[in-house]
PDB file of C-alpha atoms and ligand atoms in Angstrom:
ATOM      1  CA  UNK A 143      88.995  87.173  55.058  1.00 85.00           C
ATOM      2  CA  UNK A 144      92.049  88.761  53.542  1.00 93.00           C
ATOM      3  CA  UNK A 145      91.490  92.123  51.712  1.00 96.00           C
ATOM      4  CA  UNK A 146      94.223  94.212  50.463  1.00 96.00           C
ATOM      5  CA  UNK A 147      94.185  97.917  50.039  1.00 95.00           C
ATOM      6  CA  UNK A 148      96.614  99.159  47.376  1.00 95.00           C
ATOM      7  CA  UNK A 149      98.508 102.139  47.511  1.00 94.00           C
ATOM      8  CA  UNK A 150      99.764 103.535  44.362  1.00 93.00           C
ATOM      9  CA  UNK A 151     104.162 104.144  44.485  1.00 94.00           C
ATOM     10  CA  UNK A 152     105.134 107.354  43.152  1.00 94.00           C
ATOM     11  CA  UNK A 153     108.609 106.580  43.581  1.00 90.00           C
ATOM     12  CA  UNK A 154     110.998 107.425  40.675  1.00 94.00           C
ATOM     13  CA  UNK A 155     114.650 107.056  40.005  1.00 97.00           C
ATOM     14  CA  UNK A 156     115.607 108.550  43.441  1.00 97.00           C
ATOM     15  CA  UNK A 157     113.310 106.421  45.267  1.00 97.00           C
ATOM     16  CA  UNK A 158     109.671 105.179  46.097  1.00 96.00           C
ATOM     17  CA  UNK A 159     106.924 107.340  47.794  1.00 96.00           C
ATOM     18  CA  UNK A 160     103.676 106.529  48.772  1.00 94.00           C
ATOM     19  CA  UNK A 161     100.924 109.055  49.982  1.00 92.00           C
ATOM     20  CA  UNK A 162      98.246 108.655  52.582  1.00 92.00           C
ATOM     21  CA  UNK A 163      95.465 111.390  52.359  1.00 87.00           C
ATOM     22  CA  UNK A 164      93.108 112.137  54.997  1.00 82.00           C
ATOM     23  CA  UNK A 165      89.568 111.476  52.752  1.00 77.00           C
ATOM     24  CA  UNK A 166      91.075 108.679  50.866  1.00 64.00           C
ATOM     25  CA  UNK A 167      88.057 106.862  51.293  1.00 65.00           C
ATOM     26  CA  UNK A 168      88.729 104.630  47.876  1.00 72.00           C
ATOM     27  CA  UNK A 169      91.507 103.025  49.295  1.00 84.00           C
ATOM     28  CA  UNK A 170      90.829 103.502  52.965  1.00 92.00           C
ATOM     29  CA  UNK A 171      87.419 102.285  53.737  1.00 91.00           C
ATOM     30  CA  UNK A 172      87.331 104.304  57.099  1.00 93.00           C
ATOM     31  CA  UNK A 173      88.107 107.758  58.371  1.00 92.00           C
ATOM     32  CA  UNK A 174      91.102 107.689  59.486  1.00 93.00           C
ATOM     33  CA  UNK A 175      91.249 109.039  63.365  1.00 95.00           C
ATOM     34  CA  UNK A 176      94.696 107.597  64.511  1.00 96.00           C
ATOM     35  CA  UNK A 177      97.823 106.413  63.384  1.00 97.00           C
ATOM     36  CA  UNK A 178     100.509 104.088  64.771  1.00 98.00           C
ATOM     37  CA  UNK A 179     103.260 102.318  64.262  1.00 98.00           C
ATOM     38  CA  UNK A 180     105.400  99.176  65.519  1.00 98.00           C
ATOM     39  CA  UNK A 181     109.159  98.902  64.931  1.00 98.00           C
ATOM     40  CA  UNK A 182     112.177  97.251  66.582  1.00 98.00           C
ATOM     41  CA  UNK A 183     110.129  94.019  67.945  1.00 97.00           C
ATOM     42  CA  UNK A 184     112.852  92.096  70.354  1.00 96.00           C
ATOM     43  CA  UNK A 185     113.671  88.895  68.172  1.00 93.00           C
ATOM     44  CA  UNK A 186     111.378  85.933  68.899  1.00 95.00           C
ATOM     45  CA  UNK A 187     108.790  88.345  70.681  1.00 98.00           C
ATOM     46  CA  UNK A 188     104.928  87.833  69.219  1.00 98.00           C
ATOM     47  CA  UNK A 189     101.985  90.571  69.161  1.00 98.00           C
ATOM     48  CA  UNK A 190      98.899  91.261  69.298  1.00 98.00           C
ATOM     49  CA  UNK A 191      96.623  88.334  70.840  1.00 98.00           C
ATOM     50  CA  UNK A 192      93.354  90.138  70.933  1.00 98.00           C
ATOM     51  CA  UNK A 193      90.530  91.314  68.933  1.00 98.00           C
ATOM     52  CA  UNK A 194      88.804  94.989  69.249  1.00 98.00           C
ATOM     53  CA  UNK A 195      84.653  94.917  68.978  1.00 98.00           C
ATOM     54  CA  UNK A 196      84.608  98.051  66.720  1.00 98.00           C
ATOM     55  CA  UNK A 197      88.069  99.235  65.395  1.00 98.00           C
ATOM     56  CA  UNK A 198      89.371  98.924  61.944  1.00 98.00           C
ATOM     57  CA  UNK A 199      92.594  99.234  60.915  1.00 98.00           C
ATOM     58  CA  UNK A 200      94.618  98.878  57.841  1.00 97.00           C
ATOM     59  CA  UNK A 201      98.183  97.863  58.679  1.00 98.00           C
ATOM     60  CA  UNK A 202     100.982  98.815  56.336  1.00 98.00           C
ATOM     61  CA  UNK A 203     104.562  96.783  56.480  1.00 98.00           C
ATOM     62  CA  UNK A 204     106.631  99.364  55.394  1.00 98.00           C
ATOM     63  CA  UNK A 205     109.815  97.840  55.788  1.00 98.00           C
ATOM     64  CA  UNK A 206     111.178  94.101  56.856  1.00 98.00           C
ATOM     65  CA  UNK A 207     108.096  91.648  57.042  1.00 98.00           C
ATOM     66  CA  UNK A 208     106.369  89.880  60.063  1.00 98.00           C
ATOM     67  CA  UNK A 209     103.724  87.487  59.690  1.00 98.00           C
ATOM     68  CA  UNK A 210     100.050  88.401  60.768  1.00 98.00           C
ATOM     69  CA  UNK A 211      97.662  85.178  61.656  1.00 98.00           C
ATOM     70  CA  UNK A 212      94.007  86.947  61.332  1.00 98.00           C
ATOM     71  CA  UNK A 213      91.108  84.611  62.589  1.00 98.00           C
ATOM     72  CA  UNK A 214      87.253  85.759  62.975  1.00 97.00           C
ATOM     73  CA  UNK A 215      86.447  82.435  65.150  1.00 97.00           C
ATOM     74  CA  UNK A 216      85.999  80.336  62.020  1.00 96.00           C
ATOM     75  CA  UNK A 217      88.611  80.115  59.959  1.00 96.00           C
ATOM     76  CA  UNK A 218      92.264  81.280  60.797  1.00 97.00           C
ATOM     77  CA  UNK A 219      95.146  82.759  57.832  1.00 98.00           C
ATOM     78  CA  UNK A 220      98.368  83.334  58.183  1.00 97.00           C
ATOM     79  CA  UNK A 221      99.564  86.132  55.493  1.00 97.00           C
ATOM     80  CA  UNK A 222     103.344  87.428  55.317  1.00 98.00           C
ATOM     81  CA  UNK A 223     103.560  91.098  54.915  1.00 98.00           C
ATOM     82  CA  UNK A 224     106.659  93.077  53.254  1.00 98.00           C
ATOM     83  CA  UNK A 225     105.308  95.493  51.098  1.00 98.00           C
ATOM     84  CA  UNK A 226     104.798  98.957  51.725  1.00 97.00           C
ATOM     85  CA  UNK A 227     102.411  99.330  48.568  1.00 97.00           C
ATOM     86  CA  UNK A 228      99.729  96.720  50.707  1.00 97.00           C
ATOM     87  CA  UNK A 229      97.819  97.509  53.305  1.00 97.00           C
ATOM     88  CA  UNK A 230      95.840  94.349  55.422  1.00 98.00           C
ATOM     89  CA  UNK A 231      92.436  95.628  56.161  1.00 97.00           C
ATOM     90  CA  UNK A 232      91.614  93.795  59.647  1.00 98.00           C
ATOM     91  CA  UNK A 233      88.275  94.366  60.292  1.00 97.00           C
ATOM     92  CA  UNK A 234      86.178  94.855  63.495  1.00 98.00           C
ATOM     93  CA  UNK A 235      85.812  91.506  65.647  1.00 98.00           C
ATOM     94  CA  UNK A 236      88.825  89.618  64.154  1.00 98.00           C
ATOM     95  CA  UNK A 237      91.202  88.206  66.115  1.00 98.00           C
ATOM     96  CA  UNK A 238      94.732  89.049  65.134  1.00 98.00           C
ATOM     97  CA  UNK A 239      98.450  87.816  66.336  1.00 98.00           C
ATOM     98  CA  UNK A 240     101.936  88.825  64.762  1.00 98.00           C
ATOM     99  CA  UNK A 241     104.975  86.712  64.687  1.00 98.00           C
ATOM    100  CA  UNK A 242     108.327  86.341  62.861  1.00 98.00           C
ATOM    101  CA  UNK A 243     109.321  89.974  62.989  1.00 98.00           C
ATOM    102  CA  UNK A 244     112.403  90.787  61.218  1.00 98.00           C
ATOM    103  CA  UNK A 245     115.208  93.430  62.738  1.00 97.00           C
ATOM    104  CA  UNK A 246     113.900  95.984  60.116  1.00 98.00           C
ATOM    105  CA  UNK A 247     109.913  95.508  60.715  1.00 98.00           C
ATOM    106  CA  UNK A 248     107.699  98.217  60.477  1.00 98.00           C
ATOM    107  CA  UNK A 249     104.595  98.659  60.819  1.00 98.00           C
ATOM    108  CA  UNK A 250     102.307 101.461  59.713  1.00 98.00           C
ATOM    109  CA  UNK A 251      98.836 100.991  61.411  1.00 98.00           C
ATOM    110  CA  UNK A 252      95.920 103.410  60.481  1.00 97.00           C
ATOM    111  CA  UNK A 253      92.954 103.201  62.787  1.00 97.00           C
ATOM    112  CA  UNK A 254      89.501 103.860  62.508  1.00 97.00           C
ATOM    113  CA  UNK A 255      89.272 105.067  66.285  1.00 98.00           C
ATOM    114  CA  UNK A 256      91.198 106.924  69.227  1.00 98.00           C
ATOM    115  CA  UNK A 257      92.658 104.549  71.425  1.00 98.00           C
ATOM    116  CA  UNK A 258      90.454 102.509  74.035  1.00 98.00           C
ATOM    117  CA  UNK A 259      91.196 100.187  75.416  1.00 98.00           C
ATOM    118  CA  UNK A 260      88.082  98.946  76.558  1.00 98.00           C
ATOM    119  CA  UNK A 261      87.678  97.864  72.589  1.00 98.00           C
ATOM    120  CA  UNK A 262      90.024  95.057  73.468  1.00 98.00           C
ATOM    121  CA  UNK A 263      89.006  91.595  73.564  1.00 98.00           C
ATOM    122  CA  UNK A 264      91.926  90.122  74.909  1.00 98.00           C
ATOM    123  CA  UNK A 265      91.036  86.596  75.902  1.00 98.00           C
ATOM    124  CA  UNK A 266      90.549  84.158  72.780  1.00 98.00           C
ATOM    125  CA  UNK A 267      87.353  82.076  74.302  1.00 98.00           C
ATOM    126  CA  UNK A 268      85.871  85.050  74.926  1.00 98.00           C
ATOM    127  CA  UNK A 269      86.401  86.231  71.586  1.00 98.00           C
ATOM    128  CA  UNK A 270      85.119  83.096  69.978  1.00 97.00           C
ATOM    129  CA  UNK A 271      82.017  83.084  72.309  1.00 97.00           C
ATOM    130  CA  UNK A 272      81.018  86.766  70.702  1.00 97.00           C
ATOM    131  CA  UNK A 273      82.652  86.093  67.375  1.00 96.00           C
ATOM    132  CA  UNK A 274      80.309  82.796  66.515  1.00 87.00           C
ATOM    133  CA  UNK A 275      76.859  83.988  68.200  1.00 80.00           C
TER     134      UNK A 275
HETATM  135  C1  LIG B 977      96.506  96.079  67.022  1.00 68.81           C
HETATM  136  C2  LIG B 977      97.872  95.619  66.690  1.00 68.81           C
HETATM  137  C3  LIG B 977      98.064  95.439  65.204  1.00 68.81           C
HETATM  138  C4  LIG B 977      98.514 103.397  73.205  1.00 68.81           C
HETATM  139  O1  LIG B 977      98.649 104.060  74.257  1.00 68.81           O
HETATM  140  N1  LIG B 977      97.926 103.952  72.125  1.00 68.81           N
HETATM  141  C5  LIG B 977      97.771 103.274  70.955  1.00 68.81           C
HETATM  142  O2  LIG B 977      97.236 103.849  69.995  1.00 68.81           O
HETATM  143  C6  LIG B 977      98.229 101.919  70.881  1.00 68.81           C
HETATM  144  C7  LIG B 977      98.053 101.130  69.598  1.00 68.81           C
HETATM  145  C8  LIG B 977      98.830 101.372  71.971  1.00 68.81           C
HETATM  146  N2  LIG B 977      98.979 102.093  73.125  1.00 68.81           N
HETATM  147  C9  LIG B 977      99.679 101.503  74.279  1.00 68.81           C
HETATM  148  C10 LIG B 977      98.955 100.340  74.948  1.00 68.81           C
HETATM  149  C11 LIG B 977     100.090  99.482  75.457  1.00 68.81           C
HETATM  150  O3  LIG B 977     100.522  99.958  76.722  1.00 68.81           O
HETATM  151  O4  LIG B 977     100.916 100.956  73.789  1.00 68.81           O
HETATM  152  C12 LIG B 977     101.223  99.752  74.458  1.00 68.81           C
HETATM  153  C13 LIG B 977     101.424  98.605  73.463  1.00 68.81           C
HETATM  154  O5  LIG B 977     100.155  98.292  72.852  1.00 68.81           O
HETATM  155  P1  LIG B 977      99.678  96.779  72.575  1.00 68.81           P
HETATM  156  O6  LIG B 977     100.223  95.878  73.619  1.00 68.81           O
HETATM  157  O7  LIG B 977      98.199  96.782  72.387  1.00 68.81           O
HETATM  158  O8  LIG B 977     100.435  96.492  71.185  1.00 68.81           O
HETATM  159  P2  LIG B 977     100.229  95.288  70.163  1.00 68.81           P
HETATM  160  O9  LIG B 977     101.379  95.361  69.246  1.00 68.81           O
HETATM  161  O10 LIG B 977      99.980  93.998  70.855  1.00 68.81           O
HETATM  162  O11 LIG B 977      98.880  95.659  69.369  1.00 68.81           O
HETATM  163  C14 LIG B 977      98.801  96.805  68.567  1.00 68.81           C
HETATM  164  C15 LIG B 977      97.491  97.580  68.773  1.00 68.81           C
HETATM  165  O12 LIG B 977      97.303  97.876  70.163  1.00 68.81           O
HETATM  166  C16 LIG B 977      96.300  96.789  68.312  1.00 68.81           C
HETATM  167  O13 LIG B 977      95.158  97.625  68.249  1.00 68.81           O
HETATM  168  O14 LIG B 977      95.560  95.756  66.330  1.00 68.81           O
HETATM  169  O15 LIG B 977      98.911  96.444  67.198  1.00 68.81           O
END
């Protein structure tokens, strides 16, 4: 259930750099129609708790780490994430939680979709009722 997408670093002595192009369909295996991103989680505070029926995403830790649990209603992982040169494809109909940010998370999310939020499924049983039919 976990599947990387690597970015390739063209950082030098000054520094690291990595690129995201619009069309990047290689790495990116969606068009990308929105972009987000998730930074200075309150200590202790979790995320997430819901799946969406059609939105993909590829989320990019891009500094600190946090912990994403990813479940599709049969089997459940738990995957750190700290580096910016990853990106976690999470899939349409997985459930997905994040825990254990550090003070320096962040997280680059790039989304196959506008916002909706009627795309949310937000309460687990009802998640595993659609996820295992
Ligand atoms: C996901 C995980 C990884 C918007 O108005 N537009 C947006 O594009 C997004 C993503 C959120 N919002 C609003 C909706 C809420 O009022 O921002 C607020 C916080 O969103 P939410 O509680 O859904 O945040 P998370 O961190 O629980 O989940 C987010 C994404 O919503 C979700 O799609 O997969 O990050």
């Amino acid at each position: 259930m976990i599947k990387w997408v690597d970015f390739q670093s063209l950082g030098d002595e000054r520094g690291d750099l990595v690129a995201i192009e619009i069309g990047m369909e290689k790495a990116v295996p969606f068009e990308i129609k929105r972009v987000y991103y998730i930074y200075r989680t309150a200590e202790g505070v979790s995320r997430g708790y819901h799946a969406h029926r059609n939105l993909k995403q590829v989320a990019i830790c891009v500094s600190g780490k946090c912990r994403m649990v990813l479940d599709n209603g049969r089997k459940r992982e738990n995957i750190w994430m700290s580096n910016p040169t990853k990106g976690l494809l999470i899939e349409s109909m997985t459930w997905r939680e994040m825990h254990d940010f550090s003070d320096d998370c962040v997280l680059v999310v790039l989304a196959s979709e506008h916002y909706d939020e009627s795309d949310y499924i937000r309460d687990y049983q009802a998640f595993l009722r659609l996820a295992t039919i």
